[in-house]
Coordinates of C-alpha atoms and ligand atoms in Angstrom, one line a residue:
M18 CA 28.4 -50.6 35.8
S19 CA 30.0 -50.9 39.2
K20 CA 32.8 -53.3 39.8
K21 CA 32.3 -56.2 42.2
L22 CA 34.3 -57.0 45.3
Y23 CA 34.4 -60.2 47.2
I24 CA 36.3 -60.4 50.5
E25 CA 36.9 -63.3 52.8
T26 CA 38.3 -62.6 56.3
V27 CA 40.0 -65.0 58.7
G28 CA 41.8 -64.3 62.0
C29 CA 41.2 -62.0 64.9
Q30 CA 39.1 -58.9 65.4
M31 CA 42.0 -56.8 64.0
N32 CA 41.5 -58.5 60.7
M33 CA 37.7 -57.9 60.8
L34 CA 38.4 -54.3 61.4
D35 CA 40.9 -54.1 58.6
S36 CA 38.5 -55.7 56.2
E37 CA 35.9 -53.1 57.2
L38 CA 38.4 -50.3 56.3
V39 CA 39.5 -51.9 53.0
V40 CA 35.9 -52.3 52.0
A41 CA 35.0 -48.7 52.9
D42 CA 37.9 -47.6 50.8
L43 CA 37.0 -49.7 47.8
R44 CA 33.4 -48.7 47.9
R45 CA 34.5 -45.2 47.5
Q46 CA 36.2 -46.3 44.4
G47 CA 32.9 -47.6 43.1
Y48 CA 33.1 -51.2 44.2
E49 CA 30.0 -53.1 45.2
L50 CA 30.3 -56.0 47.7
V51 CA 29.1 -59.4 46.5
D52 CA 28.9 -62.6 48.6
A53 CA 30.7 -65.1 46.3
P54 CA 34.0 -65.0 44.5
G55 CA 32.4 -66.2 41.2
P56 CA 31.0 -62.9 39.9
A57 CA 33.6 -60.7 41.6
D58 CA 36.1 -58.5 39.6
L59 CA 38.3 -58.3 42.7
V60 CA 38.7 -61.2 45.2
L61 CA 40.5 -60.4 48.4
F62 CA 41.6 -62.8 51.2
N63 CA 42.4 -61.1 54.4
T64 CA 44.6 -63.6 56.1
C65 CA 46.0 -64.9 59.4
S66 CA 49.3 -66.6 60.2
V67 CA 48.8 -67.4 63.8
R68 CA 48.5 -71.2 63.1
A69 CA 49.5 -73.3 60.1
H70 CA 45.8 -74.3 59.6
A71 CA 44.8 -70.7 59.0
E72 CA 47.3 -70.4 56.2
E73 CA 46.5 -73.7 54.7
K74 CA 42.8 -72.7 54.5
I75 CA 43.7 -69.7 52.4
Y76 CA 45.9 -71.7 50.0
S77 CA 43.1 -74.1 49.5
A78 CA 40.6 -71.3 48.8
L79 CA 43.2 -69.8 46.3
G80 CA 43.5 -73.3 44.7
R81 CA 39.8 -73.3 44.1
L82 CA 40.1 -70.0 42.2
K83 CA 42.8 -71.2 39.8
N84 CA 40.3 -72.2 37.1
A85 CA 38.1 -69.1 37.5
K86 CA 41.2 -67.0 37.0
K87 CA 42.1 -69.0 33.8
Q88 CA 38.6 -68.4 32.5
S89 CA 38.5 -64.7 33.5
P90 CA 42.1 -63.4 33.4
N91 CA 40.9 -59.9 34.3
K92 CA 39.7 -61.1 37.7
I93 CA 42.1 -59.7 40.3
I94 CA 43.0 -61.9 43.2
G95 CA 44.7 -60.4 46.3
V96 CA 46.2 -61.9 49.4
I97 CA 46.3 -59.2 52.1
G98 CA 47.0 -59.0 55.9
C99 CA 49.2 -61.1 58.1
M100 CA 50.0 -64.0 55.8
A101 CA 50.9 -61.5 53.0
Q102 CA 53.4 -60.0 55.4
N103 CA 54.6 -63.4 56.5
H104 CA 55.1 -65.1 53.1
Q105 CA 55.5 -62.1 50.8
Q106 CA 56.9 -63.2 47.5
A107 CA 56.4 -66.9 48.4
V108 CA 52.6 -66.4 47.9
F109 CA 53.2 -65.8 44.2
K110 CA 55.4 -68.9 44.1
R111 CA 52.8 -71.1 45.5
A112 CA 49.8 -69.5 43.7
P113 CA 51.3 -67.8 40.6
Y114 CA 47.8 -66.5 39.5
V115 CA 47.6 -64.2 42.6
D116 CA 47.9 -60.6 41.4
L117 CA 48.3 -58.7 44.7
V118 CA 50.1 -59.3 48.0
V119 CA 49.6 -56.5 50.6
G120 CA 50.7 -56.5 54.3
P121 CA 48.6 -55.1 57.1
G122 CA 50.6 -51.8 57.0
Q123 CA 49.9 -51.2 53.3
L124 CA 46.1 -51.8 53.1
H125 CA 45.5 -48.2 52.2
Q126 CA 47.4 -48.7 49.0
I127 CA 45.0 -51.4 47.7
P128 CA 42.8 -49.2 45.5
Q129 CA 45.8 -47.7 43.7
L130 CA 47.5 -51.1 43.4
V131 CA 44.4 -52.7 41.9
E132 CA 44.2 -49.9 39.4
K133 CA 47.8 -50.5 38.4
I134 CA 47.2 -54.2 37.9
G135 CA 44.1 -53.3 35.9
A136 CA 46.3 -51.2 33.7
G137 CA 48.6 -54.1 33.0
A138 CA 51.4 -53.5 35.5
G139 CA 51.5 -57.1 36.6
Q140 CA 51.8 -58.6 40.0
Q141 CA 52.1 -56.1 42.9
L142 CA 53.7 -56.7 46.3
E143 CA 53.6 -54.2 49.1
V144 CA 54.7 -55.2 52.6
S145 CA 56.3 -53.6 55.7
L146 CA 59.9 -53.6 56.6
D147 CA 61.3 -56.6 58.4
R148 CA 61.5 -55.8 62.2
K149 CA 65.3 -55.6 61.9
G150 CA 65.1 -54.0 58.5
G151 CA 65.6 -50.4 59.6
A152 CA 65.5 -47.9 62.5
R153 CA 62.6 -48.5 64.8
G154 CA 60.8 -45.4 63.7
D155 CA 61.0 -46.5 60.0
V156 CA 59.8 -50.0 60.9
E157 CA 56.9 -48.5 63.0
R158 CA 55.8 -46.2 60.2
S159 CA 55.9 -49.1 57.7
F160 CA 53.3 -50.9 59.8
E161 CA 51.0 -48.0 60.2
S162 CA 47.9 -48.1 58.0
Y163 CA 45.4 -45.4 57.3
D164 CA 43.0 -43.4 59.5
P165 CA 39.9 -45.4 59.4
L166 CA 37.3 -44.8 56.7
R167 CA 34.5 -46.9 58.3
D168 CA 31.9 -49.0 56.6
E169 CA 28.8 -49.7 58.6
A170 CA 27.8 -52.7 56.5
M171 CA 31.0 -54.5 57.4
R172 CA 30.5 -54.3 61.2
P173 CA 29.4 -57.1 63.4
S174 CA 26.2 -55.0 63.6
R175 CA 25.2 -51.4 63.0
Y176 CA 25.4 -50.8 66.8
Q177 CA 28.8 -52.3 67.4
A178 CA 32.3 -51.3 66.2
F179 CA 35.9 -52.2 66.8
V180 CA 38.3 -49.4 67.4
R181 CA 42.0 -50.0 67.2
I182 CA 44.0 -48.3 70.0
M183 CA 47.2 -50.1 69.4
I184 CA 49.2 -51.6 66.5
G185 CA 51.6 -54.5 66.8
C186 CA 53.2 -56.3 69.7
D187 CA 56.5 -56.2 71.5
K188 CA 56.0 -59.2 73.8
F189 CA 57.6 -61.8 71.5
C190 CA 56.0 -64.9 73.2
T191 CA 58.2 -67.6 71.8
Y192 CA 55.4 -69.4 69.9
C193 CA 53.9 -66.3 68.3
I194 CA 54.1 -64.9 64.9
V195 CA 52.1 -61.7 65.6
P196 CA 55.1 -59.4 66.5
K197 CA 56.6 -60.3 63.1
V198 CA 53.5 -59.8 61.0
R199 CA 52.0 -56.9 62.8
G200 CA 55.2 -55.1 63.7
P201 CA 56.3 -53.0 66.7
E202 CA 53.9 -52.0 69.5
Q203 CA 52.5 -48.5 68.9
S204 CA 49.7 -46.8 70.8
R205 CA 47.4 -44.4 68.8
S206 CA 46.8 -40.9 70.1
P207 CA 43.8 -40.5 72.4
Q208 CA 42.6 -37.6 70.3
Q209 CA 42.5 -39.8 67.2
I210 CA 40.7 -42.6 69.1
I211 CA 38.2 -40.2 70.7
S212 CA 37.3 -38.5 67.5
E213 CA 36.8 -41.9 65.8
V214 CA 34.5 -43.0 68.6
R215 CA 32.5 -39.8 68.4
K216 CA 32.0 -40.3 64.7
L217 CA 30.9 -43.9 65.4
A218 CA 28.4 -42.7 68.1
D219 CA 27.0 -40.1 65.6
E220 CA 26.4 -42.9 63.2
G221 CA 24.3 -44.7 65.9
C222 CA 26.9 -47.1 67.2
R223 CA 26.2 -48.1 70.9
E224 CA 29.1 -50.4 71.7
I225 CA 32.8 -50.1 71.0
T226 CA 35.4 -52.8 71.5
L227 CA 38.9 -51.3 71.8
L228 CA 41.5 -53.5 70.1
G229 CA 45.1 -54.2 70.8
Q230 CA 47.2 -57.4 71.0
T231 CA 48.0 -56.4 74.6
V232 CA 45.4 -53.7 74.9
N233 CA 46.0 -53.0 78.6
S234 CA 49.6 -52.1 77.8
Y235 CA 48.2 -49.0 76.1
K236 CA 50.4 -46.0 76.8
Y237 CA 50.5 -42.7 74.9
A238 CA 53.0 -40.1 75.9
E239 CA 52.7 -36.5 74.9
G240 CA 55.0 -34.0 76.5
E241 CA 54.6 -34.4 80.3
R242 CA 51.3 -36.3 80.0
T243 CA 50.9 -40.0 79.7
T244 CA 47.6 -41.6 78.9
R245 CA 47.0 -45.1 80.0
L246 CA 44.1 -47.4 79.2
S247 CA 42.2 -46.3 82.4
D248 CA 42.6 -42.6 81.4
L249 CA 41.4 -43.4 77.9
M250 CA 38.4 -45.2 79.2
L251 CA 37.5 -42.3 81.4
Q252 CA 37.6 -40.0 78.3
L253 CA 35.6 -42.4 76.1
H254 CA 33.0 -42.8 78.8
D255 CA 32.0 -39.2 78.2
V256 CA 31.1 -39.8 74.5
S257 CA 27.3 -39.6 74.5
G258 CA 25.5 -42.3 72.5
I259 CA 28.0 -45.0 73.5
D260 CA 26.5 -47.3 76.1
R261 CA 29.1 -50.0 76.4
I262 CA 32.9 -50.2 76.2
K263 CA 34.9 -53.4 76.0
F264 CA 38.6 -54.0 75.3
V265 CA 40.6 -57.1 74.1
T266 CA 43.1 -58.7 74.6
S267 CA 44.7 -58.0 78.0
F268 CA 48.1 -59.2 79.0
P269 CA 48.2 -60.6 82.5
K270 CA 51.2 -58.7 83.7
D271 CA 49.8 -55.4 82.7
M272 CA 46.4 -55.8 84.5
T273 CA 46.9 -52.8 86.8
Q274 CA 44.7 -51.9 89.7
D275 CA 43.8 -48.5 88.2
L276 CA 42.4 -50.2 85.1
L277 CA 40.4 -52.7 87.2
E278 CA 38.9 -49.8 89.2
A279 CA 38.0 -48.0 86.1
V280 CA 36.2 -51.0 84.8
R281 CA 34.4 -51.3 88.2
D282 CA 33.5 -47.6 88.5
L283 CA 32.6 -46.6 84.9
P284 CA 29.0 -47.9 84.3
K285 CA 29.5 -48.2 80.6
C286 CA 32.4 -50.5 81.0
S287 CA 31.7 -54.2 80.3
H288 CA 32.6 -56.4 83.2
Y289 CA 34.4 -58.7 80.8
L290 CA 38.1 -59.3 80.6
H291 CA 39.9 -61.5 78.2
V292 CA 43.3 -62.3 79.8
P293 CA 44.9 -65.4 78.3
A294 CA 46.9 -67.5 80.7
Q295 CA 48.2 -69.9 77.9
S296 CA 49.4 -72.5 80.4
G297 CA 49.2 -73.4 84.1
S298 CA 52.7 -74.7 84.3
N299 CA 55.6 -72.4 85.2
E300 CA 58.1 -74.4 83.1
Q301 CA 55.8 -73.9 80.0
L302 CA 55.2 -70.2 80.8
K303 CA 58.9 -69.7 81.0
R304 CA 59.5 -71.4 77.7
M305 CA 56.7 -69.4 76.2
K306 CA 58.3 -66.2 77.6
R307 CA 55.0 -65.0 79.0
L308 CA 56.8 -63.0 81.6
Y309 CA 54.7 -64.2 84.5
T310 CA 54.4 -67.2 86.7
V311 CA 51.2 -69.2 87.4
E312 CA 51.3 -67.7 90.9
E313 CA 51.3 -64.2 89.5
Y314 CA 48.5 -65.1 87.2
R315 CA 46.5 -66.5 90.1
E316 CA 47.2 -63.4 92.1
M317 CA 46.0 -61.2 89.2
H318 CA 42.9 -63.3 88.8
Q319 CA 42.0 -63.0 92.5
R320 CA 42.5 -59.3 92.3
I321 CA 40.1 -59.1 89.4
K322 CA 37.5 -61.0 91.3
A323 CA 38.1 -59.0 94.5
T324 CA 37.7 -55.7 92.6
I325 CA 34.9 -56.7 90.2
P326 CA 33.1 -59.6 91.8
D327 CA 30.6 -60.1 89.0
S328 CA 33.2 -59.9 86.2
A329 CA 33.6 -62.6 83.6
V330 CA 37.2 -63.6 82.8
T331 CA 38.1 -65.6 79.7
S332 CA 41.3 -67.2 78.6
D333 CA 43.3 -68.7 75.8
F334 CA 45.4 -71.9 76.2
I335 CA 47.9 -73.6 74.0
V336 CA 48.1 -77.4 74.5
G337 CA 51.0 -79.5 73.3
F338 CA 53.6 -76.7 73.3
C339 CA 57.2 -77.9 73.0
G340 CA 58.1 -80.2 75.9
E341 CA 54.7 -80.1 77.5
T342 CA 54.5 -83.1 79.9
E343 CA 51.3 -84.8 81.3
E344 CA 52.3 -83.0 84.6
D345 CA 52.4 -79.6 82.9
F346 CA 49.1 -80.3 81.3
A347 CA 47.6 -81.4 84.7
K348 CA 48.6 -78.0 86.0
T349 CA 46.7 -76.3 83.2
M350 CA 43.7 -78.3 84.0
A351 CA 44.0 -77.3 87.6
L352 CA 44.2 -73.6 86.7
V353 CA 41.0 -73.8 84.6
E354 CA 39.3 -75.6 87.5
E355 CA 40.5 -72.9 89.9
C356 CA 39.8 -69.8 87.9
R357 CA 36.5 -71.0 86.4
F358 CA 36.8 -68.9 83.3
K359 CA 33.6 -67.9 81.5
N360 CA 35.1 -69.6 78.5
S361 CA 38.5 -70.5 77.1
Y362 CA 39.8 -70.7 73.6
I363 CA 42.0 -73.7 73.3
F364 CA 44.6 -74.2 70.6
K365 CA 46.9 -77.0 69.6
Y366 CA 50.5 -75.7 69.3
S367 CA 51.4 -75.0 65.7
P368 CA 55.0 -74.3 65.0
R369 CA 55.6 -71.0 63.2
E370 CA 58.7 -70.4 61.2
G371 CA 60.5 -67.3 62.3
T372 CA 59.6 -67.7 66.0
K373 CA 62.0 -68.4 68.8
A374 CA 60.2 -71.6 69.8
D375 CA 60.5 -73.0 66.3
E376 CA 64.1 -72.1 66.2
L377 CA 65.0 -73.6 69.6
W378 CA 62.8 -76.6 70.2
T379 CA 61.2 -79.5 68.3
D380 CA 57.4 -79.7 68.1
D381 CA 57.7 -82.9 70.2
V382 CA 54.1 -83.5 71.4
P383 CA 52.4 -85.9 69.0
D384 CA 49.2 -84.6 67.4
E385 CA 47.0 -87.3 69.0
V386 CA 48.3 -86.2 72.4
K387 CA 47.5 -82.5 71.5
R388 CA 44.1 -83.5 70.4
R389 CA 43.4 -85.5 73.6
R390 CA 44.6 -82.6 75.8
N391 CA 42.5 -80.2 73.8
N392 CA 39.4 -82.3 74.2
E393 CA 40.0 -82.8 77.9
L394 CA 40.6 -79.2 78.6
L395 CA 37.5 -78.2 76.6
A396 CA 35.4 -80.7 78.4
V397 CA 36.4 -79.2 81.8
Q398 CA 35.8 -75.7 80.5
N399 CA 32.4 -76.5 79.1
R400 CA 31.3 -78.1 82.3
I401 CA 32.4 -75.0 84.2
S402 CA 30.7 -72.7 81.7
Y403 CA 27.5 -74.8 82.1
E404 CA 27.6 -74.7 85.9
D405 CA 28.3 -71.0 86.1
N406 CA 25.5 -70.2 83.6
Q407 CA 22.9 -72.0 85.7
P408 CA 22.6 -69.4 88.5
F409 CA 21.4 -66.9 85.8
I410 CA 18.2 -68.8 85.4
G411 CA 15.4 -66.7 87.0
R412 CA 17.5 -63.6 87.0
Q413 CA 17.0 -60.4 85.1
V414 CA 19.9 -59.2 83.0
T415 CA 20.3 -56.1 80.8
I416 CA 21.5 -56.9 77.4
L417 CA 22.5 -54.9 74.3
V418 CA 20.5 -56.4 71.5
E419 CA 22.9 -57.1 68.7
G420 CA 20.7 -58.5 66.0
L421 CA 18.9 -61.6 64.7
S422 CA 20.2 -64.9 66.2
D423 CA 22.2 -67.2 63.9
H424 CA 19.1 -69.3 63.6
A425 CA 16.8 -66.4 62.7
R426 CA 19.3 -65.1 60.2
K427 CA 19.5 -68.5 58.5
H428 CA 15.7 -68.6 58.4
E429 CA 15.7 -65.2 56.7
E430 CA 18.1 -66.3 54.1
H431 CA 16.1 -69.4 53.3
S432 CA 12.7 -68.0 54.1
H433 CA 11.1 -70.1 51.3
G434 CA 12.6 -73.4 52.4
D435 CA 10.6 -75.8 54.6
D436 CA 13.3 -78.1 55.7
E437 CA 15.4 -76.0 58.1
P438 CA 16.5 -77.7 61.2
H439 CA 14.6 -76.7 64.3
A440 CA 16.4 -75.0 67.1
P441 CA 15.8 -76.3 70.6
H442 CA 14.2 -73.0 71.5
G443 CA 11.7 -72.1 68.8
D444 CA 12.2 -71.9 65.0
G445 CA 13.6 -68.3 64.8
V446 CA 10.7 -66.4 63.4
D447 CA 7.1 -66.2 64.7
H448 CA 5.2 -64.9 61.7
M449 CA 1.9 -64.5 63.7
H450 CA 3.3 -61.9 66.1
G451 CA 6.1 -60.3 64.1
Q452 CA 8.6 -61.8 66.6
V453 CA 12.0 -63.0 65.7
Q454 CA 14.8 -64.7 67.6
L455 CA 17.2 -62.0 68.7
V456 CA 20.6 -62.2 70.3
G457 CA 22.3 -59.9 72.7
R458 CA 25.0 -59.8 75.3
T459 CA 25.0 -59.1 79.0
N460 CA 27.4 -56.7 80.6
C461 CA 29.7 -59.6 81.3
D462 CA 29.6 -60.8 77.7
R463 CA 27.2 -63.7 78.1
I464 CA 25.2 -64.5 75.0
V465 CA 21.4 -64.2 75.4
V466 CA 18.8 -65.5 72.9
F467 CA 15.2 -64.3 73.2
N468 CA 12.1 -63.7 71.1
G469 CA 11.6 -60.1 70.4
N470 CA 10.8 -57.4 67.8
P471 CA 13.5 -56.4 65.2
R472 CA 13.1 -52.8 66.3
Q473 CA 14.7 -53.8 69.6
I474 CA 18.0 -54.3 67.9
G475 CA 20.5 -51.7 69.2
Q476 CA 18.6 -51.2 72.4
M477 CA 19.6 -51.9 76.0
L478 CA 16.9 -54.3 77.2
P479 CA 16.0 -56.1 80.4
V480 CA 15.5 -59.8 79.9
T481 CA 14.6 -62.6 82.3
V482 CA 16.6 -65.8 81.8
Y483 CA 14.7 -69.0 81.9
D484 CA 17.3 -71.6 80.6
A485 CA 21.0 -71.9 80.1
N486 CA 23.6 -74.2 78.5
S487 CA 27.4 -73.8 78.4
F488 CA 27.3 -71.1 75.7
T489 CA 24.0 -69.4 75.8
L490 CA 21.4 -68.0 78.2
F491 CA 17.8 -68.2 76.9
G492 CA 15.6 -65.3 78.0
E493 CA 12.3 -63.5 77.7
A494 CA 12.0 -59.8 77.2
V495 CA 10.7 -58.1 80.4
T496 CA 7.3 -56.9 79.2
S497 CA 7.0 -53.9 81.5
H498 CA 9.6 -52.2 79.5
V499 CA 8.1 -49.3 77.5
G500 CA 10.5 -46.6 76.5
P501 CA 12.8 -46.9 73.5
E502 CA 15.9 -46.9 75.7
V503 CA 16.4 -48.4 79.1
Y504 CA 19.8 -48.5 80.7
T505 CA 19.4 -50.1 84.0
L506 CA 22.6 -49.7 86.0
G507 CA 23.4 -52.4 88.5
V508 CA 20.8 -54.8 87.2
G509 CA 22.0 -58.2 86.3
S510 CA 25.6 -58.5 85.0
Ligands
SAH604 N1 47.6 -61.0 71.8 C1 46.8 -62.0 72.3 C2 46.5 -63.1 71.3 C3 47.2 -63.3 70.1 S1 46.9 -64.7 69.1 C4 47.5 -62.5 73.5 O1 48.6 -62.2 73.8 O2 46.9 -63.2 74.2 C5 45.5 -65.5 69.8 C6 45.8 -66.8 70.5 O3 46.4 -67.7 69.6 C7 46.9 -66.7 71.6 O4 46.4 -66.2 72.8 C8 47.4 -68.1 71.7 O5 46.6 -68.9 72.6 C9 47.1 -68.7 70.3 N2 48.4 -68.9 69.5 C10 49.3 -68.0 69.2 N3 50.3 -68.5 68.5 C11 50.0 -69.9 68.5 C12 50.7 -71.0 67.9 N4 51.9 -70.9 67.3 N5 50.1 -72.2 68.0 C13 48.9 -72.3 68.6 N6 48.2 -71.3 69.2 C14 48.8 -70.1 69.1
SF4_605 FE1 51.6 -63.0 70.5 FE2 52.4 -62.8 73.0 FE3 52.1 -60.6 71.5 FE4 49.9 -62.0 72.3 S1 51.4 -60.9 73.6 S2 50.3 -61.2 70.2 S3 50.6 -64.1 72.2 S4 53.6 -62.2 71.2
F3S606 FE1 46.0 -63.8 62.9 FE2 47.1 -61.5 62.3 FE3 45.2 -61.6 64.1 S1 48.2 -63.4 62.6 S2 45.4 -63.6 65.0 S3 45.0 -62.1 62.0 S4 47.0 -60.3 64.1

């Protein structure tokens, strides 16, 4: 009988990718994936440390497993990823029934460690070196994980995959734990990346998202030759079968003109750029050690818009960072108004032990002030997103169909129930015509929901938009479309 694995993933796309690799590895060892911790022989939490909340959620989930572990002592419980690297031994102190703590650089060791635990070796801890714990080369190696063994079933969809092009981060923004838990910045070799993408294309993958904490800082030197992100994009563009290429997250200071021109000129490149500003105030940006001023951010933003007029730019903001005044916050509001981001992810500052900010300054903005600023900024952003989605009504856009919409998926899961809430745009599945509610994205990463046929999943499809809110465009498939594959360059955005 096969052993059962349950995995829960929080955090960024890096973690989603890591979970895919861990699952692929464990499946090879005979594990079968289950969707609840109850029946699982091995329960893994792939964790995030970026904010306290992300860590607390994991400790709560672990707390809920305490009794299950008492009843089935052979159940192996593992904490892996960023919080494992951050807390190390302390995870065992807080949750003594955890068997396994594995940092992001040791994920490839999981099968072997699990075997050891099964054989009675007791708790296992494997983490990378501290950033000052050795020569840079040794520290770098300790954060490198394995060459990906992929697992299609763990991807966002069969047709989409994340591809890591960089490990770690060297920017050391003062609020951020990532350089500590993910280690030094290292770019992977273009050959490695290209062969991984070729393999993905052979498996039917149509869209790849290149991942790096500061993905546009990608730089790989080999002898005389240096490959930058724009060069890599050019090479990846030649991989047949791949229709769309995205990359996240970009660092404002490294948004070079050659990269913007590559995005403009390479038809497979999504016109979508995630370039977090974090704040609109120079005092705050300096404290955050973001290495740019708001004027420089604006200049970069204008350059993006001048080079790729139909591009969608998105941002992250931290509200209530140490010393943030109402005046600072007003400047952030003004930047959002001016840049009109497609959307923004807004976070309340959460002090992280081991960061410069936590060492130097007190977390002096009260939580209710953080909450209010969060809400105010979100309201402005949502209004802008709504306004900027309206001009799409009546337009034809080309989307990559990703799969069933959330609503249709829920409907599938509860297909025998009769009390599902009704979505504003249909109930998900039209049994009379075999139509389902599908979801896809435009070239500029706007979400489009439409009624279609499941066999359209994975295709590039023209859709006419008839309605829009802040987050979603609602469309109808263009009926004149006949062939199995249409890739309409220059249509829509
Ligand atoms: N490498 C990316 C993002 C890393 S973390 C970048 O440089 O933009 C994702 C987002 O979490 C950050 O952009 C930031 O907005 C937020 N974040 C990071 N540390 C945080 C903290 N201590 N408190 C609140 N938000 C934080
Ligand atoms: Fe964190 Fe800054 Fe690195 Fe992004 S660039 S991961 S915010 S230190
Ligand atoms: Fe979190 Fe680690 Fe990503 S700290 S944001 S999961 S790199």
